[in-house]
mmCIF file with all atom_site columns, C-alpha atoms in Angstrom:
data_model
loop_
_atom_site.group_PDB
_atom_site.id
_atom_site.type_symbol
_atom_site.label_atom_id
_atom_site.label_alt_id
_atom_site.label_comp_id
_atom_site.label_asym_id
_atom_site.label_entity_id
_atom_site.label_seq_id
_atom_site.pdbx_PDB_ins_code
_atom_site.Cartn_x
_atom_site.Cartn_y
_atom_site.Cartn_z
_atom_site.occupancy
_atom_site.B_iso_or_equiv
_atom_site.pdbx_formal_charge
_atom_site.auth_seq_id
_atom_site.auth_comp_id
_atom_site.auth_asym_id
_atom_site.auth_atom_id
_atom_site.pdbx_PDB_model_num
ATOM 1   C CA . MET A 1 1   ? 130.693 125.655 142.293 1.00 50.00 ? 9   MET A CA 1
ATOM 2   C CA . ALA A 1 2   ? 127.542 124.828 142.666 1.00 56.00 ? 10  ALA A CA 1
ATOM 3   C CA . GLU A 1 3   ? 126.501 122.813 139.717 1.00 61.00 ? 11  GLU A CA 1
ATOM 4   C CA . GLN A 1 4   ? 122.906 123.014 138.886 1.00 67.00 ? 12  GLN A CA 1
ATOM 5   C CA . THR A 1 5   ? 121.022 120.393 136.832 1.00 64.00 ? 13  THR A CA 1
ATOM 6   C CA . ARG A 1 6   ? 118.000 122.058 134.071 1.00 66.00 ? 14  ARG A CA 1
ATOM 7   C CA . SER A 1 7   ? 115.368 120.857 132.206 1.00 76.00 ? 15  SER A CA 1
ATOM 8   C CA . LEU A 1 8   ? 114.925 120.360 128.138 1.00 75.00 ? 16  LEU A CA 1
ATOM 9   C CA . GLU A 1 9   ? 112.766 123.309 128.662 1.00 78.00 ? 17  GLU A CA 1
ATOM 10  C CA . ASP A 1 10  ? 114.523 125.038 131.108 1.00 77.00 ? 18  ASP A CA 1
ATOM 11  C CA . LEU A 1 11  ? 116.817 125.494 128.851 1.00 69.00 ? 19  LEU A CA 1
ATOM 12  C CA . LYS A 1 12  ? 114.554 125.802 125.599 1.00 73.00 ? 20  LYS A CA 1
ATOM 13  C CA . SER A 1 13  ? 113.103 129.141 126.956 1.00 75.00 ? 21  SER A CA 1
ATOM 14  C CA . ALA A 1 14  ? 116.750 129.864 127.462 1.00 74.00 ? 22  ALA A CA 1
ATOM 15  C CA . LEU A 1 15  ? 117.690 129.527 123.744 1.00 70.00 ? 23  LEU A CA 1
ATOM 16  C CA . GLN A 1 16  ? 114.828 131.139 123.127 1.00 73.00 ? 24  GLN A CA 1
ATOM 17  C CA . ASP A 1 17  ? 115.619 134.333 125.519 1.00 74.00 ? 25  ASP A CA 1
ATOM 18  C CA . ALA A 1 18  ? 118.699 134.646 123.525 1.00 70.00 ? 26  ALA A CA 1
ATOM 19  C CA . GLY A 1 19  ? 117.291 135.061 120.435 1.00 63.00 ? 27  GLY A CA 1
ATOM 20  C CA . SER A 1 20  ? 118.292 131.705 118.042 1.00 54.00 ? 28  SER A CA 1
ATOM 21  C CA . PRO A 1 21  ? 115.663 130.195 116.978 1.00 58.00 ? 29  PRO A CA 1
ATOM 22  C CA . VAL A 1 22  ? 114.883 126.844 118.162 1.00 50.00 ? 30  VAL A CA 1
ATOM 23  C CA . VAL A 1 23  ? 114.725 123.485 115.299 1.00 55.00 ? 31  VAL A CA 1
ATOM 24  C CA . PRO A 1 24  ? 111.421 121.698 116.449 1.00 56.00 ? 32  PRO A CA 1
ATOM 25  C CA . GLU A 1 25  ? 112.151 117.794 116.835 1.00 58.00 ? 33  GLU A CA 1
ATOM 26  C CA . THR A 1 26  ? 109.972 115.487 114.300 1.00 54.00 ? 34  THR A CA 1
ATOM 27  C CA . PRO A 1 27  ? 110.657 111.912 115.631 1.00 56.00 ? 35  PRO A CA 1
ATOM 28  C CA . LYS A 1 28  ? 111.586 109.557 111.879 1.00 54.00 ? 36  LYS A CA 1
ATOM 29  C CA . GLU A 1 29  ? 108.223 108.375 111.480 1.00 52.00 ? 37  GLU A CA 1
ATOM 30  C CA . GLN A 1 30  ? 106.703 111.665 111.095 1.00 52.00 ? 38  GLN A CA 1
ATOM 31  C CA . VAL A 1 31  ? 109.263 112.117 107.598 1.00 58.00 ? 39  VAL A CA 1
ATOM 32  C CA . LEU A 1 32  ? 108.358 110.455 105.075 1.00 67.00 ? 40  LEU A CA 1
ATOM 33  C CA . ALA A 1 33  ? 109.846 111.025 101.289 1.00 80.00 ? 41  ALA A CA 1
ATOM 34  C CA . GLU A 1 34  ? 108.301 112.398 98.901  1.00 89.00 ? 42  GLU A CA 1
ATOM 35  C CA . PRO A 1 35  ? 107.113 110.730 95.635  1.00 90.00 ? 43  PRO A CA 1
ATOM 36  C CA . LYS A 1 36  ? 109.003 110.371 92.883  1.00 92.00 ? 44  LYS A CA 1
ATOM 37  C CA . ILE A 1 37  ? 106.570 110.941 90.082  1.00 92.00 ? 45  ILE A CA 1
ATOM 38  C CA . ASP A 1 38  ? 107.619 112.350 86.335  1.00 92.00 ? 46  ASP A CA 1
ATOM 39  C CA . ALA A 1 39  ? 105.622 114.516 84.337  1.00 92.00 ? 47  ALA A CA 1
ATOM 40  C CA . GLN A 1 40  ? 103.537 112.194 82.014  1.00 94.00 ? 48  GLN A CA 1
ATOM 41  C CA . GLY A 1 41  ? 102.708 110.621 86.007  1.00 93.00 ? 49  GLY A CA 1
ATOM 42  C CA . ARG A 1 42  ? 105.030 108.394 86.491  1.00 95.00 ? 50  ARG A CA 1
ATOM 43  C CA . ALA A 1 43  ? 107.446 106.122 88.618  1.00 96.00 ? 51  ALA A CA 1
ATOM 44  C CA . TYR A 1 44  ? 110.732 105.113 87.170  1.00 97.00 ? 52  TYR A CA 1
ATOM 45  C CA . ALA A 1 45  ? 113.281 102.037 89.187  1.00 97.00 ? 53  ALA A CA 1
ATOM 46  C CA . THR A 1 46  ? 115.452 99.676  87.566  1.00 97.00 ? 54  THR A CA 1
ATOM 47  C CA . GLY A 1 47  ? 115.233 95.872  88.386  1.00 97.00 ? 55  GLY A CA 1
ATOM 48  C CA . LYS A 1 48  ? 118.053 93.752  88.499  1.00 96.00 ? 56  LYS A CA 1
ATOM 49  C CA . ARG A 1 49  ? 118.626 89.984  88.934  1.00 96.00 ? 57  ARG A CA 1
ATOM 50  C CA . LYS A 1 50  ? 121.518 87.796  87.949  1.00 94.00 ? 58  LYS A CA 1
ATOM 51  C CA . ASN A 1 51  ? 122.455 89.099  83.946  1.00 95.00 ? 59  ASN A CA 1
ATOM 52  C CA . ALA A 1 52  ? 118.876 90.689  83.422  1.00 96.00 ? 60  ALA A CA 1
ATOM 53  C CA . VAL A 1 53  ? 118.015 94.404  84.145  1.00 97.00 ? 61  VAL A CA 1
ATOM 54  C CA . ALA A 1 54  ? 114.575 96.166  83.268  1.00 97.00 ? 62  ALA A CA 1
ATOM 55  C CA . ARG A 1 55  ? 113.261 99.104  83.466  1.00 97.00 ? 63  ARG A CA 1
ATOM 56  C CA . VAL A 1 56  ? 110.692 99.624  85.191  1.00 97.00 ? 64  VAL A CA 1
ATOM 57  C CA . TRP A 1 57  ? 107.495 102.333 84.264  1.00 97.00 ? 65  TRP A CA 1
ATOM 58  C CA . ILE A 1 58  ? 103.684 102.598 86.848  1.00 96.00 ? 66  ILE A CA 1
ATOM 59  C CA . LYS A 1 59  ? 100.932 104.972 86.063  1.00 95.00 ? 67  LYS A CA 1
ATOM 60  C CA . PRO A 1 60  ? 97.656  104.470 87.463  1.00 95.00 ? 68  PRO A CA 1
ATOM 61  C CA . GLY A 1 61  ? 96.142  102.074 85.196  1.00 94.00 ? 69  GLY A CA 1
ATOM 62  C CA . ALA A 1 62  ? 94.208  99.081  84.635  1.00 94.00 ? 70  ALA A CA 1
ATOM 63  C CA . GLY A 1 63  ? 96.720  96.680  85.846  1.00 93.00 ? 71  GLY A CA 1
ATOM 64  C CA . LYS A 1 64  ? 97.875  95.905  82.140  1.00 96.00 ? 72  LYS A CA 1
ATOM 65  C CA . ILE A 1 65  ? 101.381 94.633  81.841  1.00 96.00 ? 73  ILE A CA 1
ATOM 66  C CA . THR A 1 66  ? 103.625 95.376  78.370  1.00 97.00 ? 74  THR A CA 1
ATOM 67  C CA . ILE A 1 67  ? 107.347 93.902  78.599  1.00 97.00 ? 75  ILE A CA 1
ATOM 68  C CA . ASN A 1 68  ? 109.170 94.931  75.090  1.00 97.00 ? 76  ASN A CA 1
ATOM 69  C CA . GLY A 1 69  ? 106.278 95.977  73.569  1.00 96.00 ? 77  GLY A CA 1
ATOM 70  C CA . ARG A 1 70  ? 104.238 92.761  74.577  1.00 97.00 ? 78  ARG A CA 1
ATOM 71  C CA . GLU A 1 71  ? 101.670 91.540  76.763  1.00 96.00 ? 79  GLU A CA 1
ATOM 72  C CA . GLN A 1 72  ? 102.775 89.284  80.242  1.00 95.00 ? 80  GLN A CA 1
ATOM 73  C CA . THR A 1 73  ? 100.955 86.784  78.635  1.00 95.00 ? 81  THR A CA 1
ATOM 74  C CA . VAL A 1 74  ? 103.051 86.368  75.745  1.00 96.00 ? 82  VAL A CA 1
ATOM 75  C CA . TYR A 1 75  ? 106.248 86.786  76.991  1.00 97.00 ? 83  TYR A CA 1
ATOM 76  C CA . PHE A 1 76  ? 106.160 84.875  80.084  1.00 96.00 ? 84  PHE A CA 1
ATOM 77  C CA . ALA A 1 77  ? 104.251 81.741  78.882  1.00 95.00 ? 85  ALA A CA 1
ATOM 78  C CA . ARG A 1 78  ? 105.265 80.042  82.270  1.00 96.00 ? 86  ARG A CA 1
ATOM 79  C CA . PRO A 1 79  ? 102.147 81.457  84.745  1.00 96.00 ? 87  PRO A CA 1
ATOM 80  C CA . VAL A 1 80  ? 105.022 80.819  87.658  1.00 96.00 ? 88  VAL A CA 1
ATOM 81  C CA . LEU A 1 81  ? 106.260 84.188  86.230  1.00 96.00 ? 89  LEU A CA 1
ATOM 82  C CA . ARG A 1 82  ? 102.999 85.920  85.304  1.00 95.00 ? 90  ARG A CA 1
ATOM 83  C CA . MET A 1 83  ? 102.716 84.900  89.319  1.00 96.00 ? 91  MET A CA 1
ATOM 84  C CA . LEU A 1 84  ? 105.665 86.668  89.770  1.00 94.00 ? 92  LEU A CA 1
ATOM 85  C CA . LEU A 1 85  ? 104.934 89.778  88.598  1.00 94.00 ? 93  LEU A CA 1
ATOM 86  C CA . GLN A 1 86  ? 101.157 89.891  90.541  1.00 95.00 ? 94  GLN A CA 1
ATOM 87  C CA . GLN A 1 87  ? 103.262 89.245  94.239  1.00 96.00 ? 95  GLN A CA 1
ATOM 88  C CA . PRO A 1 88  ? 104.139 92.823  94.849  1.00 95.00 ? 96  PRO A CA 1
ATOM 89  C CA . PHE A 1 89  ? 100.444 94.343  93.764  1.00 95.00 ? 97  PHE A CA 1
ATOM 90  C CA . GLU A 1 90  ? 98.828  91.434  96.462  1.00 95.00 ? 98  GLU A CA 1
ATOM 91  C CA . ALA A 1 91  ? 101.152 92.365  99.010  1.00 94.00 ? 99  ALA A CA 1
ATOM 92  C CA . ALA A 1 92  ? 100.756 95.508  98.587  1.00 94.00 ? 100 ALA A CA 1
ATOM 93  C CA . SER A 1 93  ? 96.553  95.188  97.846  1.00 93.00 ? 101 SER A CA 1
ATOM 94  C CA . ARG A 1 94  ? 97.153  97.499  94.813  1.00 93.00 ? 102 ARG A CA 1
ATOM 95  C CA . LYS A 1 95  ? 96.047  94.311  92.372  1.00 93.00 ? 103 LYS A CA 1
ATOM 96  C CA . ASP A 1 96  ? 94.638  95.583  88.820  1.00 93.00 ? 104 ASP A CA 1
ATOM 97  C CA . GLN A 1 97  ? 94.535  99.884  90.541  1.00 95.00 ? 105 GLN A CA 1
ATOM 98  C CA . TYR A 1 98  ? 98.694  100.073 88.569  1.00 96.00 ? 106 TYR A CA 1
ATOM 99  C CA . ASP A 1 99  ? 99.676  99.971  84.564  1.00 96.00 ? 107 ASP A CA 1
ATOM 100 C CA . VAL A 1 100 ? 103.554 98.796  83.697  1.00 96.00 ? 108 VAL A CA 1
ATOM 101 C CA . VAL A 1 101 ? 105.460 99.327  80.863  1.00 97.00 ? 109 VAL A CA 1
ATOM 102 C CA . ALA A 1 102 ? 109.177 96.891  81.652  1.00 97.00 ? 110 ALA A CA 1
ATOM 103 C CA . THR A 1 103 ? 111.587 96.801  78.669  1.00 97.00 ? 111 THR A CA 1
ATOM 104 C CA . VAL A 1 104 ? 114.281 93.889  79.651  1.00 98.00 ? 112 VAL A CA 1
ATOM 105 C CA . THR A 1 105 ? 117.638 92.722  78.677  1.00 97.00 ? 113 THR A CA 1
ATOM 106 C CA . GLY A 1 106 ? 120.438 90.125  79.393  1.00 96.00 ? 114 GLY A CA 1
ATOM 107 C CA . GLY A 1 107 ? 119.691 86.572  81.376  1.00 93.00 ? 115 GLY A CA 1
ATOM 108 C CA . GLY A 1 108 ? 116.902 84.126  81.082  1.00 95.00 ? 116 GLY A CA 1
ATOM 109 C CA . LEU A 1 109 ? 112.884 84.345  81.234  1.00 96.00 ? 117 LEU A CA 1
ATOM 110 C CA . SER A 1 110 ? 113.751 83.377  85.081  1.00 95.00 ? 118 SER A CA 1
ATOM 111 C CA . GLY A 1 111 ? 115.717 85.803  85.716  1.00 95.00 ? 119 GLY A CA 1
ATOM 112 C CA . GLN A 1 112 ? 114.462 88.733  83.713  1.00 97.00 ? 120 GLN A CA 1
ATOM 113 C CA . ALA A 1 113 ? 110.660 87.892  85.498  1.00 97.00 ? 121 ALA A CA 1
ATOM 114 C CA . GLY A 1 114 ? 112.654 88.541  89.103  1.00 96.00 ? 122 GLY A CA 1
ATOM 115 C CA . ALA A 1 115 ? 114.116 91.052  87.516  1.00 97.00 ? 123 ALA A CA 1
ATOM 116 C CA . VAL A 1 116 ? 110.635 93.073  86.212  1.00 97.00 ? 124 VAL A CA 1
ATOM 117 C CA . ARG A 1 117 ? 109.242 91.856  90.131  1.00 97.00 ? 125 ARG A CA 1
ATOM 118 C CA . HIS A 1 118 ? 112.455 94.262  91.739  1.00 97.00 ? 126 HIS A CA 1
ATOM 119 C CA . GLY A 1 119 ? 111.602 96.691  89.338  1.00 97.00 ? 127 GLY A CA 1
ATOM 120 C CA . ILE A 1 120 ? 107.921 96.755  89.428  1.00 96.00 ? 128 ILE A CA 1
ATOM 121 C CA . SER A 1 121 ? 108.520 96.414  94.090  1.00 96.00 ? 129 SER A CA 1
ATOM 122 C CA . LYS A 1 122 ? 110.944 100.287 93.183  1.00 96.00 ? 130 LYS A CA 1
ATOM 123 C CA . ALA A 1 123 ? 108.813 102.167 91.340  1.00 96.00 ? 131 ALA A CA 1
ATOM 124 C CA . LEU A 1 124 ? 105.465 101.176 93.879  1.00 95.00 ? 132 LEU A CA 1
ATOM 125 C CA . THR A 1 125 ? 107.283 102.366 96.821  1.00 95.00 ? 133 THR A CA 1
ATOM 126 C CA . TYR A 1 126 ? 108.475 105.542 94.415  1.00 95.00 ? 134 TYR A CA 1
ATOM 127 C CA . TYR A 1 127 ? 104.853 106.384 93.690  1.00 95.00 ? 135 TYR A CA 1
ATOM 128 C CA . GLU A 1 128 ? 103.483 105.402 97.175  1.00 94.00 ? 136 GLU A CA 1
ATOM 129 C CA . PRO A 1 129 ? 106.345 105.805 99.416  1.00 94.00 ? 137 PRO A CA 1
ATOM 130 C CA . THR A 1 130 ? 103.654 104.405 102.547 1.00 94.00 ? 138 THR A CA 1
ATOM 131 C CA . LEU A 1 131 ? 104.188 100.892 100.248 1.00 93.00 ? 139 LEU A CA 1
ATOM 132 C CA . ARG A 1 132 ? 107.528 100.612 101.344 1.00 94.00 ? 140 ARG A CA 1
ATOM 133 C CA . GLY A 1 133 ? 107.472 99.141  104.689 1.00 93.00 ? 141 GLY A CA 1
ATOM 134 C CA . VAL A 1 134 ? 104.703 95.854  103.238 1.00 94.00 ? 142 VAL A CA 1
ATOM 135 C CA . LEU A 1 135 ? 106.585 95.457  100.487 1.00 95.00 ? 143 LEU A CA 1
ATOM 136 C CA . LYS A 1 136 ? 110.167 95.082  102.561 1.00 94.00 ? 144 LYS A CA 1
ATOM 137 C CA . ALA A 1 137 ? 108.611 92.478  105.107 1.00 94.00 ? 145 ALA A CA 1
ATOM 138 C CA . GLY A 1 138 ? 107.965 90.751  101.266 1.00 94.00 ? 146 GLY A CA 1
ATOM 139 C CA . GLY A 1 139 ? 111.616 90.729  100.767 1.00 95.00 ? 147 GLY A CA 1
ATOM 140 C CA . PHE A 1 140 ? 110.332 92.809  97.330  1.00 96.00 ? 148 PHE A CA 1
ATOM 141 C CA . LEU A 1 141 ? 112.967 95.758  97.694  1.00 95.00 ? 149 LEU A CA 1
ATOM 142 C CA . THR A 1 142 ? 115.422 93.197  97.855  1.00 95.00 ? 150 THR A CA 1
ATOM 143 C CA . ARG A 1 143 ? 118.369 92.570  94.716  1.00 94.00 ? 151 ARG A CA 1
ATOM 144 C CA . ASP A 1 144 ? 118.989 89.046  94.888  1.00 92.00 ? 152 ASP A CA 1
ATOM 145 C CA . SER A 1 145 ? 123.151 88.670  94.226  1.00 92.00 ? 153 SER A CA 1
ATOM 146 C CA . ARG A 1 146 ? 122.544 85.287  93.773  1.00 93.00 ? 154 ARG A CA 1
ATOM 147 C CA . VAL A 1 147 ? 125.037 84.699  90.019  1.00 92.00 ? 155 VAL A CA 1
ATOM 148 C CA . VAL A 1 148 ? 126.583 81.923  87.814  1.00 92.00 ? 156 VAL A CA 1
ATOM 149 C CA . GLU A 1 149 ? 129.071 80.460  89.597  1.00 95.00 ? 157 GLU A CA 1
ATOM 150 C CA . ARG A 1 150 ? 132.204 80.740  87.087  1.00 96.00 ? 158 ARG A CA 1
ATOM 151 C CA . LYS A 1 151 ? 134.206 77.437  85.544  1.00 96.00 ? 159 LYS A CA 1
ATOM 152 C CA . LYS A 1 152 ? 137.803 77.365  87.755  1.00 96.00 ? 160 LYS A CA 1
ATOM 153 C CA . TYR A 1 153 ? 140.555 75.793  85.532  1.00 96.00 ? 161 TYR A CA 1
ATOM 154 C CA . GLY A 1 154 ? 140.914 72.447  85.794  1.00 95.00 ? 162 GLY A CA 1
ATOM 155 C CA . LYS A 1 155 ? 137.513 71.250  86.284  1.00 96.00 ? 163 LYS A CA 1
ATOM 156 C CA . LYS A 1 156 ? 134.621 70.367  83.889  1.00 95.00 ? 164 LYS A CA 1
ATOM 157 C CA . LYS A 1 157 ? 132.835 72.898  85.255  1.00 96.00 ? 165 LYS A CA 1
ATOM 158 C CA . ALA A 1 158 ? 132.602 75.524  87.685  1.00 96.00 ? 166 ALA A CA 1
ATOM 159 C CA . ARG A 1 159 ? 132.546 72.492  90.649  1.00 96.00 ? 167 ARG A CA 1
ATOM 160 C CA . ARG A 1 160 ? 132.821 68.824  88.609  1.00 96.00 ? 168 ARG A CA 1
ATOM 161 C CA . SER A 1 161 ? 135.810 67.583  87.924  1.00 95.00 ? 169 SER A CA 1
ATOM 162 C CA . PHE A 1 162 ? 136.621 65.132  84.982  1.00 95.00 ? 170 PHE A CA 1
ATOM 163 C CA . GLN A 1 163 ? 136.147 61.065  85.647  1.00 94.00 ? 171 GLN A CA 1
ATOM 164 C CA . PHE A 1 164 ? 138.906 59.837  87.961  1.00 93.00 ? 172 PHE A CA 1
ATOM 165 C CA . SER A 1 165 ? 140.141 56.811  86.622  1.00 93.00 ? 173 SER A CA 1
ATOM 166 C CA . LYS A 1 166 ? 142.403 54.116  87.965  1.00 92.00 ? 174 LYS A CA 1
ATOM 167 C CA . ARG A 1 167 ? 144.156 52.421  85.096  1.00 84.00 ? 175 ARG A CA 1
#
């Protein structure tokens, strides 16, 4: 029994001679996801943070952000919350290129701003799949899973005990 070592090209040519089709190998980097754009030219994503859930639609525009039918400056009065919404666009170098329409429910203003930011980031990756690496490196695609700890029985709050008195 003489064992033969054959190269990959020899095996491919043997398969082609046998009549079976050879599937060309493509590197993983070349396979990109298709953009997910609806009939109106928008990309949709859902963002979450704490108890807040945001439904976000983005489309090319002048950079107008509308939350629950109101301007971002009216809905998020604090500048820190408005800055949160701009972070994904600045990381992707797409500032003032997309209009955002979002509806947010649940939670407080901080959680809602985080949910909208998460939704914007996901929608950007659906509209332009090439931006996924930049947004992933910035941590914008990861859902912040921290939530408020529940209150335990025998405690005043989640961990705070009642005041101890010796007498």
